[in-house]
JSON list of C-alpha atoms in Angstrom, two decimals:
[
{"chain": "A", "resi": 1, "resn": "GLU", "atom": "CA", "xyz": [0.00, 0.00, 0.00]},
{"chain": "A", "resi": 2, "resn": "THR", "atom": "CA", "xyz": [1.21, 3.47, -0.78]},
{"chain": "A", "resi": 3, "resn": "GLY", "atom": "CA", "xyz": [0.07, 6.97, 0.12]},
{"chain": "A", "resi": 4, "resn": "VAL", "atom": "CA", "xyz": [-2.93, 7.46, 2.37]},
{"chain": "A", "resi": 5, "resn": "THR", "atom": "CA", "xyz": [-5.60, 4.78, 2.62]},
{"chain": "A", "resi": 6, "resn": "GLN", "atom": "CA", "xyz": [-9.03, 4.98, 4.19]},
{"chain": "A", "resi": 7, "resn": "THR", "atom": "CA", "xyz": [-11.52, 2.29, 5.12]},
{"chain": "A", "resi": 8, "resn": "PRO", "atom": "CA", "xyz": [-14.32, 1.80, 4.59]},
{"chain": "A", "resi": 9, "resn": "ARG", "atom": "CA", "xyz": [-14.88, 3.75, 1.37]},
{"chain": "A", "resi": 10, "resn": "HIS", "atom": "CA", "xyz": [-18.64, 3.81, 1.92]},
{"chain": "A", "resi": 11, "resn": "LEU", "atom": "CA", "xyz": [-20.60, 3.53, 5.15]},
{"chain": "A", "resi": 12, "resn": "VAL", "atom": "CA", "xyz": [-24.30, 3.61, 5.87]},
{"chain": "A", "resi": 13, "resn": "MET", "atom": "CA", "xyz": [-25.30, 3.72, 9.51]},
{"chain": "A", "resi": 14, "resn": "GLY", "atom": "CA", "xyz": [-28.30, 4.39, 11.68]},
{"chain": "A", "resi": 15, "resn": "MET", "atom": "CA", "xyz": [-28.36, 7.12, 14.26]},
{"chain": "A", "resi": 16, "resn": "THR", "atom": "CA", "xyz": [-27.93, 4.66, 17.12]},
{"chain": "A", "resi": 17, "resn": "ASN", "atom": "CA", "xyz": [-25.00, 2.78, 15.62]},
{"chain": "A", "resi": 18, "resn": "LYS", "atom": "CA", "xyz": [-21.35, 3.01, 16.61]},
{"chain": "A", "resi": 19, "resn": "LYS", "atom": "CA", "xyz": [-18.77, 2.79, 13.84]},
{"chain": "A", "resi": 20, "resn": "SER", "atom": "CA", "xyz": [-15.18, 3.79, 13.21]},
{"chain": "A", "resi": 21, "resn": "LEU", "atom": "CA", "xyz": [-13.37, 5.23, 10.22]},
{"chain": "A", "resi": 22, "resn": "LYS", "atom": "CA", "xyz": [-9.78, 4.21, 9.72]},
{"chain": "A", "resi": 23, "resn": "CYS", "atom": "CA", "xyz": [-6.95, 6.09, 8.04]},
{"chain": "A", "resi": 24, "resn": "GLU", "atom": "CA", "xyz": [-3.42, 4.84, 7.45]},
{"chain": "A", "resi": 25, "resn": "GLN", "atom": "CA", "xyz": [-0.54, 6.73, 5.92]},
{"chain": "A", "resi": 26, "resn": "HIS", "atom": "CA", "xyz": [2.48, 4.99, 4.42]},
{"chain": "A", "resi": 27, "resn": "LEU", "atom": "CA", "xyz": [4.51, 8.15, 3.84]},
{"chain": "A", "resi": 28, "resn": "GLY", "atom": "CA", "xyz": [6.39, 8.48, 7.13]},
{"chain": "A", "resi": 29, "resn": "HIS", "atom": "CA", "xyz": [4.61, 11.74, 7.94]},
{"chain": "A", "resi": 30, "resn": "ASN", "atom": "CA", "xyz": [4.27, 13.14, 11.45]},
{"chain": "A", "resi": 31, "resn": "ALA", "atom": "CA", "xyz": [0.93, 14.93, 11.21]},
{"chain": "A", "resi": 32, "resn": "MET", "atom": "CA", "xyz": [-2.55, 13.65, 10.34]},
{"chain": "A", "resi": 33, "resn": "TYR", "atom": "CA", "xyz": [-5.86, 15.40, 9.77]},
{"chain": "A", "resi": 34, "resn": "TRP", "atom": "CA", "xyz": [-9.59, 14.69, 9.56]},
{"chain": "A", "resi": 35, "resn": "TYR", "atom": "CA", "xyz": [-11.70, 16.86, 7.24]},
{"chain": "A", "resi": 36, "resn": "LYS", "atom": "CA", "xyz": [-15.44, 16.87, 6.60]},
{"chain": "A", "resi": 37, "resn": "GLN", "atom": "CA", "xyz": [-16.75, 17.73, 3.15]},
{"chain": "A", "resi": 38, "resn": "SER", "atom": "CA", "xyz": [-20.48, 18.38, 2.94]},
{"chain": "A", "resi": 39, "resn": "ALA", "atom": "CA", "xyz": [-22.32, 19.20, -0.25]},
{"chain": "A", "resi": 40, "resn": "LYS", "atom": "CA", "xyz": [-21.87, 22.80, -1.38]},
{"chain": "A", "resi": 41, "resn": "LYS", "atom": "CA", "xyz": [-19.60, 23.69, 1.54]},
{"chain": "A", "resi": 42, "resn": "PRO", "atom": "CA", "xyz": [-15.82, 24.11, 1.74]},
{"chain": "A", "resi": 43, "resn": "LEU", "atom": "CA", "xyz": [-13.78, 21.40, 3.38]},
{"chain": "A", "resi": 44, "resn": "GLU", "atom": "CA", "xyz": [-13.95, 21.78, 7.13]},
{"chain": "A", "resi": 45, "resn": "LEU", "atom": "CA", "xyz": [-10.97, 20.85, 9.27]},
{"chain": "A", "resi": 46, "resn": "MET", "atom": "CA", "xyz": [-12.12, 18.70, 12.17]},
{"chain": "A", "resi": 47, "resn": "PHE", "atom": "CA", "xyz": [-9.04, 17.46, 13.99]},
{"chain": "A", "resi": 48, "resn": "VAL", "atom": "CA", "xyz": [-5.27, 17.72, 13.71]},
{"chain": "A", "resi": 49, "resn": "TYR", "atom": "CA", "xyz": [-2.73, 15.38, 15.25]},
{"chain": "A", "resi": 50, "resn": "SER", "atom": "CA", "xyz": [0.90, 16.46, 15.23]},
{"chain": "A", "resi": 51, "resn": "LEU", "atom": "CA", "xyz": [3.45, 14.00, 16.60]},
{"chain": "A", "resi": 52, "resn": "GLU", "atom": "CA", "xyz": [0.49, 11.92, 17.86]},
{"chain": "A", "resi": 53, "resn": "GLU", "atom": "CA", "xyz": [-0.78, 14.79, 19.98]},
{"chain": "A", "resi": 54, "resn": "ARG", "atom": "CA", "xyz": [-4.10, 16.41, 19.20]},
{"chain": "A", "resi": 55, "resn": "VAL", "atom": "CA", "xyz": [-3.37, 20.04, 18.48]},
{"chain": "A", "resi": 56, "resn": "GLU", "atom": "CA", "xyz": [-6.68, 21.19, 17.11]},
{"chain": "A", "resi": 57, "resn": "ASN", "atom": "CA", "xyz": [-10.33, 20.39, 17.65]},
{"chain": "A", "resi": 58, "resn": "ASN", "atom": "CA", "xyz": [-12.47, 22.70, 15.55]},
{"chain": "A", "resi": 59, "resn": "SER", "atom": "CA", "xyz": [-15.55, 22.78, 17.78]},
{"chain": "A", "resi": 60, "resn": "VAL", "atom": "CA", "xyz": [-16.51, 19.33, 16.61]},
{"chain": "A", "resi": 61, "resn": "PRO", "atom": "CA", "xyz": [-19.44, 17.68, 18.44]},
{"chain": "A", "resi": 62, "resn": "SER", "atom": "CA", "xyz": [-18.50, 15.00, 20.93]},
{"chain": "A", "resi": 63, "resn": "ARG", "atom": "CA", "xyz": [-20.27, 12.34, 18.86]},
{"chain": "A", "resi": 64, "resn": "PHE", "atom": "CA", "xyz": [-17.07, 12.42, 16.79]},
{"chain": "A", "resi": 65, "resn": "SER", "atom": "CA", "xyz": [-14.09, 11.04, 18.71]},
{"chain": "A", "resi": 66, "resn": "PRO", "atom": "CA", "xyz": [-10.63, 10.88, 17.11]},
{"chain": "A", "resi": 67, "resn": "GLU", "atom": "CA", "xyz": [-7.85, 8.52, 18.08]},
{"chain": "A", "resi": 68, "resn": "CYS", "atom": "CA", "xyz": [-4.23, 8.52, 16.94]},
{"chain": "A", "resi": 69, "resn": "PRO", "atom": "CA", "xyz": [-2.46, 5.45, 18.38]},
{"chain": "A", "resi": 70, "resn": "ASN", "atom": "CA", "xyz": [0.73, 6.08, 16.40]},
{"chain": "A", "resi": 71, "resn": "SER", "atom": "CA", "xyz": [2.01, 8.34, 13.65]},
{"chain": "A", "resi": 72, "resn": "SER", "atom": "CA", "xyz": [0.72, 6.07, 10.88]},
{"chain": "A", "resi": 73, "resn": "HIS", "atom": "CA", "xyz": [-2.85, 5.49, 12.01]},
{"chain": "A", "resi": 74, "resn": "LEU", "atom": "CA", "xyz": [-5.79, 7.76, 12.67]},
{"chain": "A", "resi": 75, "resn": "PHE", "atom": "CA", "xyz": [-9.31, 6.74, 13.62]},
{"chain": "A", "resi": 76, "resn": "LEU", "atom": "CA", "xyz": [-12.58, 8.62, 13.82]},
{"chain": "A", "resi": 77, "resn": "HIS", "atom": "CA", "xyz": [-15.05, 6.93, 16.16]},
{"chain": "A", "resi": 78, "resn": "LEU", "atom": "CA", "xyz": [-18.68, 7.72, 15.45]},
{"chain": "A", "resi": 79, "resn": "HIS", "atom": "CA", "xyz": [-21.68, 7.32, 17.76]},
{"chain": "A", "resi": 80, "resn": "THR", "atom": "CA", "xyz": [-25.25, 8.60, 17.80]},
{"chain": "A", "resi": 81, "resn": "LEU", "atom": "CA", "xyz": [-24.76, 10.59, 14.63]},
{"chain": "A", "resi": 82, "resn": "GLN", "atom": "CA", "xyz": [-27.35, 12.83, 13.00]},
{"chain": "A", "resi": 83, "resn": "PRO", "atom": "CA", "xyz": [-28.48, 12.81, 9.35]},
{"chain": "A", "resi": 84, "resn": "GLU", "atom": "CA", "xyz": [-26.68, 16.15, 8.84]},
{"chain": "A", "resi": 85, "resn": "ASP", "atom": "CA", "xyz": [-23.43, 14.35, 9.57]},
{"chain": "A", "resi": 86, "resn": "SER", "atom": "CA", "xyz": [-23.73, 12.61, 6.21]},
{"chain": "A", "resi": 87, "resn": "ALA", "atom": "CA", "xyz": [-20.70, 13.75, 4.22]},
{"chain": "A", "resi": 88, "resn": "LEU", "atom": "CA", "xyz": [-17.37, 12.73, 2.71]},
{"chain": "A", "resi": 89, "resn": "TYR", "atom": "CA", "xyz": [-14.76, 12.36, 5.44]},
{"chain": "A", "resi": 90, "resn": "LEU", "atom": "CA", "xyz": [-11.24, 12.88, 4.23]},
{"chain": "A", "resi": 91, "resn": "CYS", "atom": "CA", "xyz": [-8.04, 11.98, 6.01]},
{"chain": "A", "resi": 92, "resn": "ALA", "atom": "CA", "xyz": [-4.74, 13.68, 5.18]},
{"chain": "A", "resi": 93, "resn": "SER", "atom": "CA", "xyz": [-1.14, 13.57, 6.32]},
{"chain": "A", "resi": 94, "resn": "SER", "atom": "CA", "xyz": [1.89, 15.83, 6.02]},
{"chain": "A", "resi": 95, "resn": "GLN", "atom": "CA", "xyz": [5.46, 16.14, 7.19]},
{"chain": "A", "resi": 96, "resn": "GLU", "atom": "CA", "xyz": [5.58, 19.12, 9.48]},
{"chain": "A", "resi": 97, "resn": "GLU", "atom": "CA", "xyz": [9.18, 20.26, 9.36]},
{"chain": "A", "resi": 98, "resn": "GLN", "atom": "CA", "xyz": [8.94, 23.00, 6.80]},
{"chain": "A", "resi": 99, "resn": "VAL", "atom": "CA", "xyz": [5.40, 24.21, 7.38]},
{"chain": "A", "resi": 100, "resn": "TYR", "atom": "CA", "xyz": [4.96, 26.25, 4.27]},
{"chain": "A", "resi": 101, "resn": "LEU", "atom": "CA", "xyz": [6.44, 23.83, 1.81]},
{"chain": "A", "resi": 102, "resn": "ASN", "atom": "CA", "xyz": [4.77, 20.58, 2.63]},
{"chain": "A", "resi": 103, "resn": "GLU", "atom": "CA", "xyz": [1.47, 19.78, 1.01]},
{"chain": "A", "resi": 104, "resn": "GLN", "atom": "CA", "xyz": [-1.05, 17.54, 2.66]},
{"chain": "A", "resi": 105, "resn": "PHE", "atom": "CA", "xyz": [-1.63, 14.19, 1.01]},
{"chain": "A", "resi": 106, "resn": "PHE", "atom": "CA", "xyz": [-5.22, 13.03, 1.08]},
{"chain": "A", "resi": 107, "resn": "GLY", "atom": "CA", "xyz": [-6.83, 9.65, 1.18]},
{"chain": "A", "resi": 108, "resn": "PRO", "atom": "CA", "xyz": [-9.76, 8.69, -1.06]},
{"chain": "A", "resi": 109, "resn": "GLY", "atom": "CA", "xyz": [-12.31, 9.48, 1.64]},
{"chain": "A", "resi": 110, "resn": "THR", "atom": "CA", "xyz": [-15.16, 7.64, 3.33]},
{"chain": "A", "resi": 111, "resn": "ARG", "atom": "CA", "xyz": [-18.62, 8.56, 2.08]},
{"chain": "A", "resi": 112, "resn": "LEU", "atom": "CA", "xyz": [-20.85, 8.38, 5.14]},
{"chain": "A", "resi": 113, "resn": "THR", "atom": "CA", "xyz": [-24.64, 8.26, 5.05]},
{"chain": "A", "resi": 114, "resn": "VAL", "atom": "CA", "xyz": [-26.57, 8.52, 8.30]},
{"chain": "A", "resi": 115, "resn": "LEU", "atom": "CA", "xyz": [-30.14, 7.28, 8.12]},
{"chain": "B", "resi": 1, "resn": "ALA", "atom": "CA", "xyz": [-14.48, 37.18, 6.39]},
{"chain": "B", "resi": 2, "resn": "GLN", "atom": "CA", "xyz": [-13.59, 34.25, 4.20]},
{"chain": "B", "resi": 3, "resn": "LYS", "atom": "CA", "xyz": [-9.91, 33.54, 4.01]},
{"chain": "B", "resi": 4, "resn": "ILE", "atom": "CA", "xyz": [-10.05, 31.88, 0.60]},
{"chain": "B", "resi": 5, "resn": "THR", "atom": "CA", "xyz": [-12.50, 33.01, -2.07]},
{"chain": "B", "resi": 6, "resn": "GLN", "atom": "CA", "xyz": [-13.16, 31.23, -5.33]},
{"chain": "B", "resi": 7, "resn": "THR", "atom": "CA", "xyz": [-15.73, 33.29, -7.21]},
{"chain": "B", "resi": 8, "resn": "GLN", "atom": "CA", "xyz": [-16.37, 30.87, -10.09]},
{"chain": "B", "resi": 9, "resn": "PRO", "atom": "CA", "xyz": [-18.73, 28.05, -9.08]},
{"chain": "B", "resi": 10, "resn": "GLY", "atom": "CA", "xyz": [-18.33, 26.52, -12.52]},
{"chain": "B", "resi": 11, "resn": "MET", "atom": "CA", "xyz": [-16.13, 26.96, -15.58]},
{"chain": "B", "resi": 12, "resn": "PHE", "atom": "CA", "xyz": [-16.26, 25.50, -19.07]},
{"chain": "B", "resi": 13, "resn": "VAL", "atom": "CA", "xyz": [-13.35, 25.16, -21.49]},
{"chain": "B", "resi": 14, "resn": "GLN", "atom": "CA", "xyz": [-12.78, 23.58, -24.86]},
{"chain": "B", "resi": 15, "resn": "GLU", "atom": "CA", "xyz": [-10.30, 20.73, -25.04]},
{"chain": "B", "resi": 16, "resn": "LYS", "atom": "CA", "xyz": [-6.74, 21.91, -25.80]},
{"chain": "B", "resi": 17, "resn": "GLU", "atom": "CA", "xyz": [-7.47, 25.48, -24.70]},
{"chain": "B", "resi": 18, "resn": "ALA", "atom": "CA", "xyz": [-6.15, 27.21, -21.59]},
{"chain": "B", "resi": 19, "resn": "VAL", "atom": "CA", "xyz": [-8.31, 28.10, -18.60]},
{"chain": "B", "resi": 20, "resn": "THR", "atom": "CA", "xyz": [-7.76, 30.27, -15.52]},
{"chain": "B", "resi": 21, "resn": "LEU", "atom": "CA", "xyz": [-9.38, 29.47, -12.18]},
{"chain": "B", "resi": 22, "resn": "ASP", "atom": "CA", "xyz": [-9.53, 32.42, -9.81]},
{"chain": "B", "resi": 23, "resn": "CYS", "atom": "CA", "xyz": [-8.52, 32.46, -6.15]},
{"chain": "B", "resi": 24, "resn": "THR", "atom": "CA", "xyz": [-8.13, 35.36, -3.75]},
{"chain": "B", "resi": 25, "resn": "TYR", "atom": "CA", "xyz": [-7.01, 35.08, -0.16]},
{"chain": "B", "resi": 26, "resn": "ASP", "atom": "CA", "xyz": [-6.94, 37.09, 3.02]},
{"chain": "B", "resi": 27, "resn": "THR", "atom": "CA", "xyz": [-4.21, 36.92, 5.63]},
{"chain": "B", "resi": 28, "resn": "SER", "atom": "CA", "xyz": [-2.20, 39.25, 7.82]},
{"chain": "B", "resi": 29, "resn": "ASP", "atom": "CA", "xyz": [0.71, 36.81, 8.02]},
{"chain": "B", "resi": 30, "resn": "GLN", "atom": "CA", "xyz": [3.87, 37.54, 6.08]},
{"chain": "B", "resi": 31, "resn": "SER", "atom": "CA", "xyz": [4.67, 33.86, 5.66]},
{"chain": "B", "resi": 32, "resn": "TYR", "atom": "CA", "xyz": [2.10, 31.52, 4.18]},
{"chain": "B", "resi": 33, "resn": "GLY", "atom": "CA", "xyz": [1.66, 28.92, 1.49]},
{"chain": "B", "resi": 34, "resn": "LEU", "atom": "CA", "xyz": [-0.92, 28.60, -1.28]},
{"chain": "B", "resi": 35, "resn": "PHE", "atom": "CA", "xyz": [-2.00, 25.30, -2.76]},
{"chain": "B", "resi": 36, "resn": "TRP", "atom": "CA", "xyz": [-4.25, 24.02, -5.48]},
{"chain": "B", "resi": 37, "resn": "TYR", "atom": "CA", "xyz": [-5.93, 20.63, -5.30]},
{"chain": "B", "resi": 38, "resn": "LYS", "atom": "CA", "xyz": [-7.99, 18.70, -7.83]},
{"chain": "B", "resi": 39, "resn": "GLN", "atom": "CA", "xyz": [-10.90, 16.52, -6.73]},
{"chain": "B", "resi": 40, "resn": "PRO", "atom": "CA", "xyz": [-12.32, 14.14, -9.36]},
{"chain": "B", "resi": 41, "resn": "SER", "atom": "CA", "xyz": [-15.71, 12.56, -8.91]},
{"chain": "B", "resi": 42, "resn": "SER", "atom": "CA", "xyz": [-14.01, 9.69, -7.05]},
{"chain": "B", "resi": 43, "resn": "GLY", "atom": "CA", "xyz": [-13.48, 12.06, -4.11]},
{"chain": "B", "resi": 44, "resn": "GLU", "atom": "CA", "xyz": [-9.72, 11.92, -3.62]},
{"chain": "B", "resi": 45, "resn": "MET", "atom": "CA", "xyz": [-7.94, 15.27, -3.28]},
{"chain": "B", "resi": 46, "resn": "ILE", "atom": "CA", "xyz": [-4.93, 15.45, -5.58]},
{"chain": "B", "resi": 47, "resn": "PHE", "atom": "CA", "xyz": [-2.21, 18.01, -4.94]},
{"chain": "B", "resi": 48, "resn": "LEU", "atom": "CA", "xyz": [-1.38, 20.06, -8.04]},
{"chain": "B", "resi": 49, "resn": "ILE", "atom": "CA", "xyz": [0.86, 23.01, -7.24]},
{"chain": "B", "resi": 50, "resn": "TYR", "atom": "CA", "xyz": [2.31, 25.10, -4.40]},
{"chain": "B", "resi": 51, "resn": "GLN", "atom": "CA", "xyz": [3.35, 28.77, -4.07]},
{"chain": "B", "resi": 52, "resn": "GLY", "atom": "CA", "xyz": [5.17, 30.18, -1.06]},
{"chain": "B", "resi": 53, "resn": "SER", "atom": "CA", "xyz": [4.59, 33.76, -0.05]},
{"chain": "B", "resi": 54, "resn": "TYR", "atom": "CA", "xyz": [8.29, 34.57, -0.41]},
{"chain": "B", "resi": 55, "resn": "ASP", "atom": "CA", "xyz": [8.66, 32.91, -3.80]},
{"chain": "B", "resi": 56, "resn": "GLU", "atom": "CA", "xyz": [9.40, 35.57, -6.36]},
{"chain": "B", "resi": 57, "resn": "GLN", "atom": "CA", "xyz": [8.67, 33.41, -9.37]},
{"chain": "B", "resi": 58, "resn": "ASN", "atom": "CA", "xyz": [5.33, 31.89, -10.23]},
{"chain": "B", "resi": 59, "resn": "ALA", "atom": "CA", "xyz": [5.18, 28.16, -9.59]},
{"chain": "B", "resi": 60, "resn": "THR", "atom": "CA", "xyz": [4.83, 25.78, -12.52]},
{"chain": "B", "resi": 61, "resn": "GLU", "atom": "CA", "xyz": [4.18, 22.05, -12.63]},
{"chain": "B", "resi": 62, "resn": "GLY", "atom": "CA", "xyz": [3.76, 20.64, -16.12]},
{"chain": "B", "resi": 63, "resn": "ARG", "atom": "CA", "xyz": [0.53, 22.06, -17.56]},
{"chain": "B", "resi": 64, "resn": "TYR", "atom": "CA", "xyz": [-0.27, 23.85, -14.30]},
{"chain": "B", "resi": 65, "resn": "SER", "atom": "CA", "xyz": [1.00, 27.29, -13.41]},
{"chain": "B", "resi": 66, "resn": "LEU", "atom": "CA", "xyz": [0.09, 29.61, -10.59]},
{"chain": "B", "resi": 67, "resn": "ASN", "atom": "CA", "xyz": [-0.33, 33.31, -11.35]},
{"chain": "B", "resi": 68, "resn": "PHE", "atom": "CA", "xyz": [0.72, 34.76, -8.00]},
{"chain": "B", "resi": 69, "resn": "GLN", "atom": "CA", "xyz": [0.00, 38.47, -7.45]},
{"chain": "B", "resi": 70, "resn": "LYS", "atom": "CA", "xyz": [0.92, 39.15, -3.86]},
{"chain": "B", "resi": 71, "resn": "ALA", "atom": "CA", "xyz": [-0.20, 42.78, -3.70]},
{"chain": "B", "resi": 72, "resn": "ARG", "atom": "CA", "xyz": [-3.62, 41.81, -4.97]},
{"chain": "B", "resi": 73, "resn": "LYS", "atom": "CA", "xyz": [-3.66, 38.68, -2.81]},
{"chain": "B", "resi": 74, "resn": "SER", "atom": "CA", "xyz": [-4.56, 36.47, -5.72]},
{"chain": "B", "resi": 75, "resn": "ALA", "atom": "CA", "xyz": [-3.27, 33.03, -6.68]},
{"chain": "B", "resi": 76, "resn": "ASN", "atom": "CA", "xyz": [-4.99, 31.98, -9.87]},
{"chain": "B", "resi": 77, "resn": "LEU", "atom": "CA", "xyz": [-4.44, 28.53, -11.38]},
{"chain": "B", "resi": 78, "resn": "VAL", "atom": "CA", "xyz": [-3.77, 28.36, -15.10]},
{"chain": "B", "resi": 79, "resn": "ILE", "atom": "CA", "xyz": [-4.24, 25.04, -16.87]},
{"chain": "B", "resi": 80, "resn": "SER", "atom": "CA", "xyz": [-2.80, 24.99, -20.36]},
{"chain": "B", "resi": 81, "resn": "ALA", "atom": "CA", "xyz": [-3.86, 22.62, -23.13]},
{"chain": "B", "resi": 82, "resn": "SER", "atom": "CA", "xyz": [-6.92, 21.32, -21.26]},
{"chain": "B", "resi": 83, "resn": "GLN", "atom": "CA", "xyz": [-7.69, 17.62, -21.42]},
{"chain": "B", "resi": 84, "resn": "LEU", "atom": "CA", "xyz": [-10.95, 15.78, -20.87]},
{"chain": "B", "resi": 85, "resn": "GLY", "atom": "CA", "xyz": [-9.43, 14.25, -17.73]},
{"chain": "B", "resi": 86, "resn": "ASP", "atom": "CA", "xyz": [-9.07, 17.73, -16.24]},
{"chain": "B", "resi": 87, "resn": "SER", "atom": "CA", "xyz": [-12.83, 17.83, -15.61]},
{"chain": "B", "resi": 88, "resn": "ALA", "atom": "CA", "xyz": [-13.09, 17.94, -11.82]},
{"chain": "B", "resi": 89, "resn": "MET", "atom": "CA", "xyz": [-13.57, 20.20, -8.82]},
{"chain": "B", "resi": 90, "resn": "TYR", "atom": "CA", "xyz": [-10.60, 22.46, -8.09]},
{"chain": "B", "resi": 91, "resn": "PHE", "atom": "CA", "xyz": [-9.83, 23.86, -4.66]},
{"chain": "B", "resi": 92, "resn": "CYS", "atom": "CA", "xyz": [-7.55, 26.70, -3.67]},
{"chain": "B", "resi": 93, "resn": "ALA", "atom": "CA", "xyz": [-6.13, 26.47, -0.14]},
{"chain": "B", "resi": 94, "resn": "MET", "atom": "CA", "xyz": [-3.88, 28.46, 2.17]},
{"chain": "B", "resi": 95, "resn": "ARG", "atom": "CA", "xyz": [-1.63, 27.45, 5.03]},
{"chain": "B", "resi": 96, "resn": "GLU", "atom": "CA", "xyz": [-0.76, 29.73, 7.89]},
{"chain": "B", "resi": 97, "resn": "ALA", "atom": "CA", "xyz": [1.58, 28.43, 10.56]},
{"chain": "B", "resi": 98, "resn": "GLN", "atom": "CA", "xyz": [0.08, 27.70, 13.95]},
{"chain": "B", "resi": 99, "resn": "GLY", "atom": "CA", "xyz": [1.86, 26.29, 16.92]},
{"chain": "B", "resi": 100, "resn": "ALA", "atom": "CA", "xyz": [0.51, 24.90, 20.17]},
{"chain": "B", "resi": 101, "resn": "GLY", "atom": "CA", "xyz": [2.29, 23.36, 23.06]},
{"chain": "B", "resi": 102, "resn": "GLY", "atom": "CA", "xyz": [5.62, 23.19, 21.32]},
{"chain": "B", "resi": 103, "resn": "THR", "atom": "CA", "xyz": [4.35, 21.39, 18.25]},
{"chain": "B", "resi": 104, "resn": "SER", "atom": "CA", "xyz": [3.96, 23.12, 14.92]},
{"chain": "B", "resi": 105, "resn": "TYR", "atom": "CA", "xyz": [1.67, 22.38, 12.05]},
{"chain": "B", "resi": 106, "resn": "GLY", "atom": "CA", "xyz": [0.11, 24.27, 9.20]},
{"chain": "B", "resi": 107, "resn": "LYS", "atom": "CA", "xyz": [-3.65, 24.65, 9.18]},
{"chain": "B", "resi": 108, "resn": "LEU", "atom": "CA", "xyz": [-5.03, 24.33, 5.65]},
{"chain": "B", "resi": 109, "resn": "THR", "atom": "CA", "xyz": [-8.06, 26.50, 4.80]},
{"chain": "B", "resi": 110, "resn": "PHE", "atom": "CA", "xyz": [-9.96, 25.69, 1.62]},
{"chain": "B", "resi": 111, "resn": "GLY", "atom": "CA", "xyz": [-12.08, 27.76, -0.73]},
{"chain": "B", "resi": 112, "resn": "GLN", "atom": "CA", "xyz": [-15.48, 26.60, -1.93]},
{"chain": "B", "resi": 113, "resn": "GLY", "atom": "CA", "xyz": [-14.12, 25.18, -5.14]},
{"chain": "B", "resi": 114, "resn": "THR", "atom": "CA", "xyz": [-14.69, 25.58, -8.87]},
{"chain": "B", "resi": 115, "resn": "ILE", "atom": "CA", "xyz": [-16.15, 22.83, -11.03]},
{"chain": "B", "resi": 116, "resn": "LEU", "atom": "CA", "xyz": [-14.25, 22.67, -14.31]},
{"chain": "B", "resi": 117, "resn": "THR", "atom": "CA", "xyz": [-15.84, 20.96, -17.30]},
{"chain": "B", "resi": 118, "resn": "VAL", "atom": "CA", "xyz": [-13.72, 20.30, -20.38]},
{"chain": "B", "resi": 119, "resn": "HIS", "atom": "CA", "xyz": [-15.68, 19.89, -23.61]},
{"chain": "B", "resi": 120, "resn": "PRO", "atom": "CA", "xyz": [-14.37, 17.81, -26.54]}
]
């Protein structure tokens, strides 16, 4: 596997379910990100992990819970979601040594539908 | 105020012609980075090109070039010789350095995107 992978690619869940999204980066990067992309809205940064420490939580509801067990893996645990949480969830990684020069590499995303 | 503004919700271009996608930004930082990403219908965000605020020359990557006008705070993407495979959503983004607790990372802020359609 190369780059940034995400599983599952598609997920349909009820409002009472608990599920997790997984992201894995094979690039040796030290920072990982979760973004939410809703229809007709810009990408919204949800969480940032730098050196496995959460450095940003953009006022995300507690029904979204991130976990970064090591520098290669990032999870987003979901519970009691709402239909408005249906969106494309994108994971990204970057090497944070030269902040301005390093682009973020994105995974293919998980398309989530909450019924 | 929006930090990244893309005023063209949709653009159309004939195959083999050039097209310019507009992007303006707002920041009080002296040091920042500007990025363009392409998002096909599959959903993956593909990095295209980068421009640093201190770079004096416009960035180029193959058929992509970035028309950077710092005083006007614009960073337009120019795609030359358009191909059918260029049809996608294009996002402009900006990074401003932020540090917390000794760590450093660059927060990426995206515009709303422009849908480009290339006609044969």
